[in-house]
Amino acid sequence: QVQLVESGGGLVQAGGSLRLSCAASGRTFSRYAMGWFRQVPGKERNFVAAIRWSSGSTQYDDSVKGRFTISRDNAKNMVYLQMNSLKPEDTAVYYCATDSWIRSGQISNPREYAYWGQGTQVTVSS
């Protein structure tokens, strides 16, 4: 089993920055990738960014490219999401997720991830 705990959410003005953290524990050696997703009430959970644990290669949704950066700290079993130039439409609950195997081309599909954190609220005011 893998446990994930997010932190770092909060209220920020448009144009501001936040850094989200995700602490992983448990069977972390079997991770293939870690992803960040976000969800607003009544909507489906959407992909934000992901990082492949071994190679460090990253992938972003077009809506956050150039503004968000995903990174990892192998030694600390941490994943981060640096969010800059935040917009009101970035307001959501942000979740980190992981799994030991994800089908090729499906890293942005939330249904590929078995383990999820509890989420952290990000609110961007205009």
mmCIF file of C-alpha atoms in Angstrom:
data_model
loop_
_atom_site.group_PDB
_atom_site.id
_atom_site.type_symbol
_atom_site.label_atom_id
_atom_site.label_comp_id
_atom_site.label_asym_id
_atom_site.label_seq_id
_atom_site.Cartn_x
_atom_site.Cartn_y
_atom_site.Cartn_z
ATOM 1 C CA GLN A 1 0.000 0.000 0.000
ATOM 2 C CA VAL A 2 1.028 3.571 -0.622
ATOM 3 C CA GLN A 3 -0.061 6.567 1.411
ATOM 4 C CA LEU A 4 -0.066 10.070 -0.035
ATOM 5 C CA VAL A 5 -0.512 13.325 1.877
ATOM 6 C CA GLU A 6 -0.824 16.686 0.116
ATOM 7 C CA SER A 7 -0.109 20.055 1.664
ATOM 8 C CA GLY A 8 0.499 23.637 0.635
ATOM 9 C CA GLY A 9 -2.904 24.697 -0.597
ATOM 10 C CA GLY A 10 -4.490 27.994 0.365
ATOM 11 C CA LEU A 11 -5.926 31.287 -0.790
ATOM 12 C CA VAL A 12 -3.902 33.442 -3.165
ATOM 13 C CA GLN A 13 -4.590 36.400 -5.416
ATOM 14 C CA ALA A 14 -4.502 36.054 -9.166
ATOM 15 C CA GLY A 15 -0.946 36.266 -10.406
ATOM 16 C CA GLY A 16 0.415 34.794 -7.207
ATOM 17 C CA SER A 17 2.197 31.523 -6.520
ATOM 18 C CA LEU A 18 1.788 28.436 -4.385
ATOM 19 C CA ARG A 19 3.827 25.266 -3.990
ATOM 20 C CA LEU A 20 2.001 22.046 -3.313
ATOM 21 C CA SER A 21 3.781 19.109 -1.706
ATOM 22 C CA CYS A 22 2.913 15.430 -1.732
ATOM 23 C CA ALA A 23 4.550 13.097 0.781
ATOM 24 C CA ALA A 24 4.585 9.416 -0.153
ATOM 25 C CA SER A 25 5.029 6.526 2.275
ATOM 26 C CA GLY A 26 4.508 2.785 2.236
ATOM 27 C CA ARG A 27 5.451 0.707 -0.813
ATOM 28 C CA THR A 28 6.987 3.665 -2.558
ATOM 29 C CA PHE A 29 9.683 1.644 -4.329
ATOM 30 C CA SER A 30 7.161 0.380 -6.860
ATOM 31 C CA ARG A 31 6.054 3.746 -8.186
ATOM 32 C CA TYR A 32 6.012 4.272 -11.923
ATOM 33 C CA ALA A 33 4.748 7.816 -11.967
ATOM 34 C CA MET A 34 3.203 10.458 -9.775
ATOM 35 C CA GLY A 35 0.583 12.833 -11.005
ATOM 36 C CA TRP A 36 -1.274 15.927 -9.917
ATOM 37 C CA PHE A 37 -4.949 16.240 -10.718
ATOM 38 C CA ARG A 38 -7.573 18.809 -9.804
ATOM 39 C CA GLN A 39 -11.305 18.803 -9.343
ATOM 40 C CA VAL A 40 -14.035 21.371 -8.847
ATOM 41 C CA PRO A 41 -17.441 20.448 -7.390
ATOM 42 C CA GLY A 42 -19.683 18.761 -9.912
ATOM 43 C CA LYS A 43 -16.909 18.259 -12.447
ATOM 44 C CA GLU A 44 -14.654 15.346 -13.247
ATOM 45 C CA ARG A 45 -11.122 15.106 -11.961
ATOM 46 C CA ASN A 46 -8.690 16.579 -14.510
ATOM 47 C CA PHE A 47 -5.024 16.014 -15.205
ATOM 48 C CA VAL A 48 -2.573 18.758 -14.307
ATOM 49 C CA ALA A 49 0.935 17.286 -14.456
ATOM 50 C CA ALA A 50 2.839 14.041 -14.005
ATOM 51 C CA ILE A 51 6.400 12.877 -13.539
ATOM 52 C CA ARG A 52 7.845 9.456 -14.249
ATOM 53 C CA TRP A 53 9.727 8.434 -11.126
ATOM 54 C CA SER A 54 12.762 6.735 -12.683
ATOM 55 C CA SER A 55 13.467 9.054 -15.611
ATOM 56 C CA GLY A 56 12.091 12.296 -14.232
ATOM 57 C CA SER A 57 10.345 13.040 -17.509
ATOM 58 C CA THR A 58 7.330 15.279 -17.146
ATOM 59 C CA GLN A 59 4.035 15.946 -18.843
ATOM 60 C CA TYR A 60 1.645 18.871 -18.423
ATOM 61 C CA ASP A 61 -1.854 19.773 -19.374
ATOM 62 C CA ASP A 62 -1.881 22.596 -21.904
ATOM 63 C CA SER A 63 -3.735 24.860 -19.472
ATOM 64 C CA VAL A 64 -0.782 24.940 -17.053
ATOM 65 C CA LYS A 65 2.224 24.700 -19.388
ATOM 66 C CA GLY A 66 4.702 27.445 -18.697
ATOM 67 C CA ARG A 67 3.098 28.274 -15.334
ATOM 68 C CA PHE A 68 3.309 25.035 -13.300
ATOM 69 C CA THR A 69 6.333 22.859 -12.655
ATOM 70 C CA ILE A 70 6.282 19.339 -11.243
ATOM 71 C CA SER A 71 9.388 18.003 -9.531
ATOM 72 C CA ARG A 72 10.434 15.184 -7.240
ATOM 73 C CA ASP A 73 12.862 14.540 -4.418
ATOM 74 C CA ASN A 74 13.740 10.862 -4.493
ATOM 75 C CA ALA A 75 15.488 10.877 -1.141
ATOM 76 C CA LYS A 76 12.524 12.409 0.640
ATOM 77 C CA ASN A 77 9.820 10.601 -1.342
ATOM 78 C CA MET A 78 8.256 13.943 -2.139
ATOM 79 C CA VAL A 79 6.630 15.406 -5.230
ATOM 80 C CA TYR A 80 6.045 19.115 -5.656
ATOM 81 C CA LEU A 81 3.881 21.273 -7.859
ATOM 82 C CA GLN A 82 5.129 24.836 -8.172
ATOM 83 C CA MET A 83 2.260 26.975 -9.416
ATOM 84 C CA ASN A 84 3.019 30.462 -10.708
ATOM 85 C CA SER A 85 0.882 33.102 -12.407
ATOM 86 C CA LEU A 86 -2.187 31.581 -10.853
ATOM 87 C CA LYS A 87 -5.575 32.323 -12.365
ATOM 88 C CA PRO A 88 -9.075 32.118 -10.841
ATOM 89 C CA GLU A 89 -9.769 29.141 -13.087
ATOM 90 C CA ASP A 90 -7.012 27.232 -11.279
ATOM 91 C CA THR A 91 -9.263 27.130 -8.211
ATOM 92 C CA ALA A 92 -9.887 23.483 -7.326
ATOM 93 C CA VAL A 93 -9.033 20.704 -4.935
ATOM 94 C CA TYR A 94 -5.642 19.350 -5.980
ATOM 95 C CA TYR A 95 -4.822 15.670 -5.560
ATOM 96 C CA CYS A 96 -1.623 13.745 -5.979
ATOM 97 C CA ALA A 97 -1.763 10.168 -7.193
ATOM 98 C CA THR A 98 0.525 7.278 -7.994
ATOM 99 C CA ASP A 99 0.621 3.728 -9.262
ATOM 100 C CA SER A 100 3.216 1.089 -9.977
ATOM 101 C CA TRP A 101 2.277 0.704 -13.647
ATOM 102 C CA ILE A 102 0.492 2.940 -16.105
ATOM 103 C CA ARG A 103 -0.328 1.975 -19.664
ATOM 104 C CA SER A 104 1.657 3.692 -22.376
ATOM 105 C CA GLY A 105 0.128 7.021 -23.324
ATOM 106 C CA GLN A 106 -2.221 7.027 -20.347
ATOM 107 C CA ILE A 107 -0.251 8.999 -17.776
ATOM 108 C CA SER A 108 -2.860 11.770 -17.860
ATOM 109 C CA ASN A 109 -5.772 9.381 -17.264
ATOM 110 C CA PRO A 110 -6.895 9.470 -13.614
ATOM 111 C CA ARG A 111 -8.341 5.953 -13.951
ATOM 112 C CA GLU A 112 -4.792 4.626 -14.313
ATOM 113 C CA TYR A 113 -3.917 5.630 -10.752
ATOM 114 C CA ALA A 114 -4.821 3.428 -7.793
ATOM 115 C CA TYR A 115 -3.485 5.540 -4.930
ATOM 116 C CA TRP A 116 -4.709 9.025 -4.088
ATOM 117 C CA GLY A 117 -4.161 11.615 -1.408
ATOM 118 C CA GLN A 118 -6.953 13.399 0.421
ATOM 119 C CA GLY A 119 -6.568 16.608 -1.583
ATOM 120 C CA THR A 120 -5.678 20.190 -0.773
ATOM 121 C CA GLN A 121 -7.808 23.215 -1.635
ATOM 122 C CA VAL A 122 -6.373 25.944 -3.851
ATOM 123 C CA THR A 123 -8.417 29.111 -4.186
ATOM 124 C CA VAL A 124 -7.345 31.935 -6.495
ATOM 125 C CA SER A 125 -9.174 35.217 -6.055
ATOM 126 C CA SER A 126 -9.570 37.721 -8.866
#
